[in-house]
């Protein structure tokens, strides 16, 4: 940029404004990254199956977000936009190697599924079918049927189940990631649990010949 002859150039002056904005942008991203990184990494691992793969996916997502951070900050929901970027990087990673999501291979997922979610599915099944229906779920101790049932959920319900029951995220955080309200999260949880309970009950009936 040309400088008028009567204006001295001070080499010790403050950096130009764009550089200041860049520093502030980086700090903003660093704070956002620090808050969300652990959940991103844990979620990615449930999908790709290895820590190294999860780290690579999250690193790629973060690089994209940082490069477009000013644009990201203009979005209606920054966490929801970032979540969509993470999901896209996960899909690319899986598609590149022709892999399916690795929920059933993740030890942390198995441990979580034997806890609160399984208990709530038992409660769900204990309704119309009574205690006998709930008894059919004892076969879920290895988690295999539950993994398969969750994999069949619509993407939004799948993410809510994984975030709430596998990663233990509060409803408010789940709502941020999905770009909706907590009421919508609760509604989707109810729908997901009903589908899981119904699907698992059907599997039990096919296996035993019950109708």
XYZ file of N, CA and C in Angstrom:
633
model
N 0.858 -1.193 0.000
C 0.000 0.000 0.000
C 0.889 1.236 0.000
N 0.594 2.259 -0.841
C 1.380 3.477 -0.903
C 1.101 4.341 0.315
N 2.165 5.008 0.820
C 2.029 5.889 1.968
C 2.285 7.316 1.528
N 1.410 8.268 1.868
C 1.654 9.670 1.490
C 3.025 10.117 1.982
N 3.680 11.019 1.161
C 5.032 11.433 1.482
C 5.130 12.156 2.816
N 4.032 12.825 3.214
C 4.078 13.616 4.442
C 3.704 12.814 5.683
N 3.509 11.469 5.532
C 3.164 10.622 6.678
C 4.318 9.682 6.932
N 5.047 9.829 8.073
C 6.189 8.965 8.335
C 5.759 7.537 8.594
N 6.585 6.608 8.186
C 6.324 5.203 8.423
C 7.071 4.791 9.676
N 6.325 4.351 10.695
C 6.912 3.971 11.977
C 7.042 2.452 12.003
N 8.238 1.917 11.909
C 8.419 0.470 11.860
C 8.094 -0.183 13.191
N 8.041 0.610 14.260
C 7.716 0.057 15.581
C 6.244 0.212 15.927
N 5.432 0.640 14.981
C 4.010 0.847 15.254
C 3.321 -0.488 15.463
N 2.086 -0.423 15.983
C 1.299 -1.639 16.187
C 1.066 -2.344 14.861
N 0.901 -3.691 14.873
C 0.636 -4.425 13.623
C -0.655 -3.951 12.981
N -0.791 -4.112 11.687
C -2.037 -3.735 10.998
C -3.229 -4.451 11.608
N -4.402 -3.859 11.488
C -5.610 -4.393 12.110
C -5.928 -5.834 11.709
N -5.738 -6.250 10.430
C -6.046 -7.651 10.078
C -5.282 -8.649 10.917
N -4.017 -8.346 11.261
C -3.257 -9.267 12.085
C -3.811 -9.332 13.492
N -4.264 -8.205 14.012
C -4.889 -8.196 15.341
C -6.142 -9.043 15.323
N -6.949 -8.884 14.262
C -8.172 -9.679 14.161
C -7.834 -11.158 14.086
N -6.759 -11.490 13.368
C -6.375 -12.894 13.258
C -6.008 -13.468 14.618
N -5.285 -12.689 15.423
C -4.924 -13.174 16.754
C -6.163 -13.388 17.605
N -7.095 -12.453 17.524
C -8.319 -12.603 18.311
C -9.125 -13.800 17.832
N -9.189 -13.992 16.519
C -9.906 -15.131 15.960
C -9.307 -16.439 16.441
N -7.991 -16.512 16.446
C -7.320 -17.727 16.898
C -7.621 -18.005 18.360
N -7.597 -16.980 19.181
C -7.900 -17.165 20.594
C -9.342 -17.644 20.779
N -10.241 -17.080 19.993
C -11.640 -17.514 20.084
C -11.762 -18.980 19.697
N -11.100 -19.373 18.633
C -11.148 -20.773 18.225
C -10.502 -21.668 19.278
N -9.391 -21.234 19.854
C -8.719 -22.046 20.866
C -9.649 -22.324 22.041
N -10.396 -21.318 22.468
C -11.322 -21.510 23.583
C -12.438 -22.477 23.197
N -12.964 -22.308 21.984
C -14.012 -23.207 21.503
C -13.485 -24.633 21.403
N -12.295 -24.765 20.840
C -11.677 -26.074 20.664
C -11.448 -26.749 22.009
N -10.941 -26.005 22.972
C -10.652 -26.587 24.286
C -11.918 -27.121 24.946
N -13.034 -26.419 24.762
C -14.285 -26.818 25.395
C -14.872 -28.078 24.752
N -14.764 -28.184 23.429
C -15.459 -29.256 22.712
C -14.564 -30.427 22.307
N -13.258 -30.272 22.368
C -12.357 -31.257 21.783
C -12.553 -32.651 22.361
N -12.722 -32.768 23.675
C -12.816 -34.085 24.301
C -14.031 -34.863 23.795
N -15.166 -34.178 23.696
C -16.374 -34.847 23.198
C -16.207 -35.215 21.739
N -15.656 -34.311 20.930
C -15.412 -34.627 19.513
C -14.558 -35.882 19.383
N -13.485 -35.935 20.174
C -12.553 -37.055 20.073
C -13.223 -38.360 20.494
N -13.990 -38.327 21.566
C -14.653 -39.537 22.043
C -15.725 -39.990 21.061
N -16.479 -39.044 20.504
C -17.496 -39.408 19.515
C -16.835 -40.007 18.275
N -15.785 -39.343 17.790
C -15.101 -39.842 16.591
C -14.576 -41.253 16.818
N -14.116 -41.529 18.025
C -13.593 -42.874 18.283
C -14.704 -43.917 18.226
N -15.916 -43.576 18.652
C -17.013 -44.544 18.544
C -17.344 -44.849 17.090
N -16.959 -43.947 16.192
C -17.278 -44.142 14.783
C -16.140 -44.812 14.011
N -14.892 -44.394 14.256
C -13.777 -44.917 13.467
C -13.060 -46.065 14.158
N -13.251 -46.211 15.474
C -12.767 -47.398 16.164
C -11.386 -47.333 16.767
N -10.583 -46.327 16.421
C -9.234 -46.242 16.980
C -8.946 -44.816 17.408
N -8.077 -44.682 18.389
C -7.721 -43.341 18.848
C -6.973 -42.574 17.761
N -6.067 -43.257 17.071
C -5.300 -42.590 16.019
C -6.223 -42.077 14.914
N -7.182 -42.900 14.505
C -8.136 -42.474 13.488
C -8.984 -41.316 13.966
N -9.434 -41.388 15.223
C -10.252 -40.315 15.782
C -9.474 -39.011 15.831
N -8.213 -39.087 16.236
C -7.385 -37.881 16.291
C -7.203 -37.276 14.909
N -7.014 -38.118 13.892
C -6.838 -37.624 12.530
C -8.105 -36.929 12.035
N -9.267 -37.518 12.346
C -10.543 -36.944 11.923
C -10.775 -35.600 12.604
N -10.552 -35.554 13.906
C -10.779 -34.317 14.652
C -9.801 -33.234 14.201
N -8.560 -33.611 13.946
C -7.573 -32.641 13.477
C -7.991 -32.044 12.140
N -8.510 -32.882 11.237
C -8.960 -32.389 9.932
C -10.145 -31.441 10.089
N -11.086 -31.798 10.983
C -12.244 -30.936 11.218
C -11.818 -29.603 11.806
N -10.897 -29.647 12.763
C -10.431 -28.414 13.398
C -9.696 -27.525 12.414
N -8.896 -28.123 11.542
C -8.166 -27.337 10.531
C -9.137 -26.619 9.608
N -10.202 -27.307 9.220
C -11.204 -26.673 8.350
C -11.910 -25.537 9.070
N -12.291 -25.780 10.323
C -12.990 -24.747 11.087
C -12.106 -23.522 11.287
N -10.844 -23.742 11.637
C -9.952 -22.619 11.880
C -9.721 -21.811 10.614
N -9.589 -22.480 9.477
C -9.330 -21.764 8.223
C -10.504 -20.883 7.823
N -11.723 -21.253 8.247
C -12.929 -20.484 7.906
C -13.589 -19.895 9.147
N -12.798 -19.617 10.186
C -13.394 -19.298 11.482
C -14.277 -18.058 11.456
N -13.905 -17.038 10.686
C -14.768 -15.857 10.594
C -16.130 -16.225 10.025
N -16.122 -17.086 9.019
C -17.388 -17.562 8.447
C -18.150 -18.409 9.468
N -17.429 -19.239 10.211
C -18.066 -20.083 11.226
C -18.774 -19.220 12.264
N -18.123 -18.136 12.669
C -18.693 -17.269 13.702
C -19.969 -16.571 13.241
N -20.184 -16.531 11.936
C -21.390 -15.905 11.400
C -22.589 -16.857 11.402
N -22.365 -18.128 11.690
C -23.442 -19.109 11.637
C -24.397 -18.929 12.823
N -25.624 -19.341 12.614
C -26.636 -19.215 13.673
C -26.227 -19.988 14.921
N -25.660 -21.173 14.740
C -25.173 -21.981 15.857
C -23.775 -22.485 15.521
N -22.765 -21.958 16.188
C -21.391 -22.385 15.932
C -21.187 -23.854 16.313
N -21.663 -24.314 17.499
C -21.490 -25.740 17.829
C -22.153 -26.669 16.828
N -23.341 -26.315 16.338
C -24.030 -27.172 15.374
C -23.296 -27.192 14.037
N -22.789 -26.049 13.612
C -22.030 -25.990 12.362
C -20.758 -26.825 12.488
N -20.067 -26.682 13.615
C -18.840 -27.443 13.836
C -19.125 -28.936 13.885
N -20.247 -29.312 14.489
C -20.625 -30.727 14.554
C -20.838 -31.293 13.159
N -21.485 -30.504 12.300
C -21.707 -30.955 10.922
C -20.382 -31.153 10.189
N -19.428 -30.281 10.439
C -18.102 -30.431 9.827
C -17.427 -31.704 10.330
N -17.508 -31.945 11.633
C -16.927 -33.167 12.195
C -17.556 -34.410 11.582
N -18.883 -34.413 11.460
C -19.578 -35.570 10.894
C -19.139 -35.813 9.444
N -18.941 -34.735 8.693
C -18.524 -34.881 7.302
C -17.124 -35.478 7.212
N -16.227 -35.058 8.093
C -14.871 -35.621 8.092
C -14.912 -37.093 8.485
N -15.789 -37.456 9.412
C -15.934 -38.866 9.791
C -16.430 -39.685 8.609
N -17.434 -39.175 7.902
C -17.962 -39.894 6.733
C -16.885 -40.091 5.681
N -16.095 -39.050 5.450
C -15.017 -39.166 4.468
C -14.003 -40.219 4.891
N -13.665 -40.260 6.171
C -12.689 -41.224 6.672
C -13.206 -42.646 6.505
N -14.463 -42.870 6.843
C -15.047 -44.206 6.717
C -15.176 -44.615 5.249
N -15.647 -43.691 4.411
C -15.843 -44.011 2.994
C -14.522 -44.312 2.298
N -13.468 -43.611 2.686
C -12.167 -43.804 2.049
C -11.674 -45.243 2.190
N -11.920 -45.833 3.352
C -11.473 -47.200 3.611
C -12.599 -48.222 3.511
N -13.785 -47.777 3.069
C -14.909 -48.689 2.931
C -15.348 -49.308 4.246
N -15.303 -48.533 5.310
C -15.642 -49.055 6.627
C -17.023 -48.612 7.064
N -17.579 -49.362 8.001
C -18.826 -48.987 8.655
C -18.485 -48.409 10.026
N -19.372 -47.584 10.623
C -19.122 -47.075 11.974
C -18.803 -48.205 12.947
N -17.886 -47.943 13.862
C -17.296 -48.998 14.692
C -17.854 -49.044 16.109
N -19.144 -48.731 16.261
C -19.724 -48.711 17.605
C -19.485 -50.019 18.357
N -19.727 -51.126 17.699
C -19.652 -52.421 18.374
C -18.233 -52.801 18.767
N -17.247 -52.087 18.223
C -15.857 -52.408 18.530
C -15.293 -51.515 19.627
N -16.091 -50.604 20.142
C -15.593 -49.624 21.100
C -15.920 -50.057 22.514
N -14.898 -50.330 23.294
C -15.101 -50.850 24.648
C -15.885 -49.879 25.515
N -15.606 -48.587 25.381
C -16.318 -47.608 26.201
C -17.808 -47.623 25.883
N -18.126 -47.831 24.615
C -19.526 -47.895 24.213
C -20.206 -49.091 24.848
N -19.543 -50.228 24.850
C -20.112 -51.433 25.440
C -20.408 -51.212 26.916
N -19.470 -50.603 27.635
C -19.664 -50.363 29.060
C -20.859 -49.447 29.304
N -20.982 -48.416 28.480
C -22.082 -47.477 28.659
C -23.421 -48.129 28.352
N -23.459 -48.953 27.336
C -24.716 -49.578 26.940
C -25.232 -50.554 27.988
N -24.361 -51.047 28.833
C -24.803 -51.956 29.884
C -25.352 -51.199 31.087
N -25.308 -49.886 31.006
C -25.741 -49.072 32.123
C -27.104 -48.471 31.908
N -27.132 -47.144 31.880
C -28.393 -46.420 31.927
C -29.313 -46.729 30.754
N -28.761 -46.791 29.540
C -29.617 -47.018 28.380
C -30.311 -48.361 28.472
N -29.585 -49.402 28.832
C -30.189 -50.726 28.942
C -31.284 -50.734 29.992
N -31.037 -50.074 31.120
C -32.048 -49.997 32.176
C -33.313 -49.317 31.674
N -33.145 -48.226 30.916
C -34.320 -47.506 30.430
C -35.046 -48.301 29.351
N -34.315 -49.085 28.577
C -34.972 -49.947 27.595
C -35.770 -51.041 28.290
N -35.256 -51.531 29.401
C -36.002 -52.517 30.178
C -37.310 -51.912 30.675
N -37.240 -50.675 31.142
C -38.460 -49.991 31.587
C -39.434 -49.828 30.434
N -38.897 -49.485 29.258
C -39.739 -49.307 28.069
C -40.433 -50.619 27.717
N -39.700 -51.711 27.776
C -40.253 -53.010 27.417
C -41.200 -53.535 28.482
N -41.063 -53.045 29.684
C -41.873 -53.544 30.782
C -43.299 -53.022 30.721
N -43.587 -52.162 29.743
C -44.922 -51.600 29.634
C -45.935 -52.587 29.098
N -46.197 -52.597 27.760
C -47.230 -53.452 27.180
C -46.997 -54.934 27.415
N -45.717 -55.360 27.398
C -45.465 -56.787 27.492
C -45.328 -57.315 28.892
N -45.227 -56.413 29.859
C -45.092 -56.846 31.239
C -43.725 -57.413 31.521
N -43.534 -58.034 32.679
C -42.237 -58.542 33.086
C -41.650 -59.561 32.122
N -42.482 -60.352 31.464
C -41.950 -61.359 30.548
C -41.217 -60.709 29.387
N -41.785 -59.580 28.900
C -41.133 -58.894 27.785
C -39.776 -58.374 28.208
N -39.691 -57.805 29.391
C -38.423 -57.285 29.872
C -37.415 -58.412 30.032
N -37.873 -59.590 30.420
C -36.966 -60.704 30.627
C -36.231 -61.085 29.374
N -36.816 -60.799 28.216
C -36.161 -61.139 26.970
C -34.903 -60.333 26.718
N -34.735 -59.241 27.466
C -33.591 -58.383 27.237
C -32.344 -58.841 27.984
N -32.446 -59.927 28.745
C -31.257 -60.393 29.450
C -30.164 -60.798 28.467
N -30.532 -61.144 27.235
C -29.550 -61.524 26.220
C -28.693 -60.346 25.772
N -29.079 -59.131 26.204
C -28.344 -57.951 25.770
C -27.079 -57.703 26.579
N -26.755 -58.588 27.510
C -25.591 -58.346 28.344
C -24.320 -58.172 27.518
N -24.211 -58.807 26.372
C -23.023 -58.612 25.533
C -23.131 -57.368 24.661
N -24.284 -56.721 24.624
C -24.467 -55.469 23.905
C -24.603 -55.585 22.403
N -24.444 -56.774 21.824
C -24.378 -56.889 20.370
C -25.674 -56.474 19.688
N -26.796 -56.925 20.223
C -28.074 -56.564 19.597
C -28.359 -55.084 19.760
N -27.940 -54.536 20.889
C -28.147 -53.112 21.105
C -27.318 -52.283 20.126
N -26.068 -52.701 19.883
C -25.236 -51.995 18.897
C -25.934 -51.964 17.540
N -26.416 -53.130 17.123
C -27.049 -53.230 15.807
C -28.294 -52.362 15.736
N -29.065 -52.338 16.816
C -30.297 -51.543 16.826
C -29.990 -50.055 16.762
N -28.978 -49.608 17.488
C -28.617 -48.190 17.462
C -28.110 -47.801 16.077
N -27.380 -48.683 15.430
C -26.869 -48.403 14.086
C -27.993 -48.182 13.083
N -29.171 -48.744 13.360
C -30.303 -48.622 12.442
C -31.137 -47.371 12.701
N -30.850 -46.643 13.774
C -31.613 -45.427 14.062
C -31.338 -44.353 13.013
N -32.297 -43.462 12.783
C -32.005 -42.294 11.932
C -30.825 -41.519 12.513
N -30.107 -40.817 11.641
C -28.849 -40.182 12.047
C -29.007 -39.272 13.259
N -30.053 -38.476 13.281
C -30.242 -37.535 14.392
C -30.452 -38.282 15.709
N -31.293 -39.307 15.692
C -31.531 -40.083 16.899
C -30.278 -40.853 17.303
N -29.564 -41.361 16.322
C -28.298 -42.059 16.596
C -27.341 -41.151 17.354
N -27.169 -39.916 16.857
C -26.240 -38.992 17.496
C -26.689 -38.651 18.912
N -27.992 -38.467 19.088
C -28.495 -38.127 20.422
C -28.259 -39.275 21.394
N -28.505 -40.505 20.964
C -28.282 -41.664 21.838
C -26.810 -41.784 22.201
N -25.924 -41.632 21.210
C -24.489 -41.753 21.481
C -24.024 -40.630 22.405
N -24.447 -39.399 22.126
C -24.018 -38.275 22.950
C -24.555 -38.381 24.382
N -25.822 -38.745 24.521
C -26.439 -38.779 25.849
C -26.006 -39.989 26.655
N -26.035 -41.181 26.039
C -25.880 -42.415 26.805
C -24.483 -43.018 26.731
N -23.759 -42.721 25.671
C -22.406 -43.251 25.557
C -21.396 -42.254 26.126
N -21.524 -41.002 25.694
C -20.574 -39.989 26.134
C -21.031 -39.242 27.380
N -22.296 -39.414 27.760
C -22.783 -38.794 28.990
C -22.912 -37.287 28.928
N -23.188 -36.741 27.746
C -23.318 -35.291 27.609
C -24.648 -34.807 28.192
N -24.658 -33.652 28.841
C -25.925 -33.068 29.304
C -26.831 -32.744 28.120
N -28.123 -32.684 28.393
C -29.082 -32.369 27.328
C -28.759 -31.044 26.651
N -28.316 -30.077 27.442
C -28.027 -28.760 26.882
C -26.912 -28.835 25.847
N -25.870 -29.627 26.119
C -24.769 -29.762 25.167
C -25.214 -30.503 23.919
N -26.037 -31.545 24.112
C -26.564 -32.284 22.965
C -27.379 -31.344 22.078
N -28.202 -30.524 22.699
C -29.019 -29.574 21.947
C -28.147 -28.621 21.141
N -27.030 -28.182 21.727
C -26.117 -27.295 21.003
C -25.523 -27.979 19.785
N -25.067 -29.211 19.970
C -24.447 -29.924 18.857
C -25.442 -30.174 17.730
N -26.673 -30.471 18.099
C -27.680 -30.795 17.085
C -28.423 -29.566 16.572
N -28.163 -28.418 17.186
C -28.795 -27.182 16.736
C -30.283 -27.148 17.002
N -30.696 -27.644 18.161
C -32.118 -27.650 18.512
C -32.257 -27.324 19.993
N -33.487 -27.401 20.515
C -33.725 -27.146 21.922
C -33.726 -28.426 22.743
N -33.667 -28.275 24.062
C -33.656 -29.454 24.930
C -34.973 -30.222 24.859
N -36.072 -29.526 24.598
C -37.358 -30.215 24.458
C -37.308 -31.162 23.265
N -36.717 -30.703 22.173
C -36.591 -31.552 20.984
C -35.675 -32.739 21.271
N -34.616 -32.525 22.050
C -33.721 -33.630 22.411
C -34.490 -34.685 23.187
N -35.280 -34.257 24.184
C -36.050 -35.221 24.981
C -37.027 -35.989 24.108
N -37.656 -35.288 23.155
C -38.609 -35.958 22.268
C -37.902 -36.997 21.408
N -36.742 -36.647 20.880
C -35.991 -37.589 20.053
C -35.493 -38.781 20.878
N -35.130 -38.531 22.130
C -34.722 -39.631 23.008
C -35.873 -40.603 23.193
N -37.075 -40.073 23.428
C -38.246 -40.947 23.602
C -38.491 -41.775 22.350
N -38.444 -41.130 21.187
C -38.669 -41.856 19.938
C -37.603 -42.933 19.734
N -36.343 -42.578 20.017
C -35.250 -43.529 19.822
C -35.408 -44.732 20.740
N -35.747 -44.496 21.992
C -35.888 -45.605 22.939
C -37.041 -46.526 22.543
N -38.117 -45.932 22.045
C -39.234 -46.769 21.604
C -38.824 -47.640 20.418
N -38.092 -47.049 19.476
C -37.640 -47.825 18.320
C -36.682 -48.933 18.748
N -35.774 -48.598 19.652
C -34.823 -49.603 20.120
C -35.535 -50.735 20.845
N -36.451 -50.372 21.757
C -37.171 -51.391 22.509
C -38.009 -52.264 21.588
N -38.679 -51.619 20.603
C -39.512 -52.387 19.672
C -38.653 -53.303 18.809
N -37.555 -52.764 18.290
C -36.693 -53.571 17.442
C -36.063 -54.732 18.188
N -35.652 -54.499 19.404
C -35.054 -55.570 20.194
C -36.096 -56.607 20.581
N -37.312 -56.149 20.833
C -38.386 -57.091 21.142
C -38.725 -57.967 19.963
N -38.710 -57.378 18.768
C -38.966 -58.173 17.559
C -37.877 -59.214 17.360
N -36.639 -58.806 17.630
C -35.543 -59.758 17.502
C -35.715 -60.930 18.443
N -36.184 -60.650 19.648
C -36.411 -61.721 20.612
C -37.515 -62.660 20.121
N -38.591 -62.065 19.561
C -39.695 -62.886 19.083
C -39.273 -63.758 17.904
N -38.461 -63.227 17.000
C -37.998 -64.029 15.861
C -37.146 -65.198 16.334
N -36.353 -64.936 17.393
C -35.453 -65.983 17.853
C -36.203 -67.099 18.566
N -37.245 -66.727 19.341
C -37.949 -67.734 20.155
C -39.197 -68.262 19.480
N -39.628 -67.586 18.381
C -40.855 -68.019 17.724
C -42.093 -67.430 18.340
N -41.931 -66.484 19.308
C -43.096 -65.843 19.927
C -43.698 -64.857 18.968
N -44.958 -64.552 19.188
C -45.681 -63.591 18.373
C -46.346 -62.567 19.277
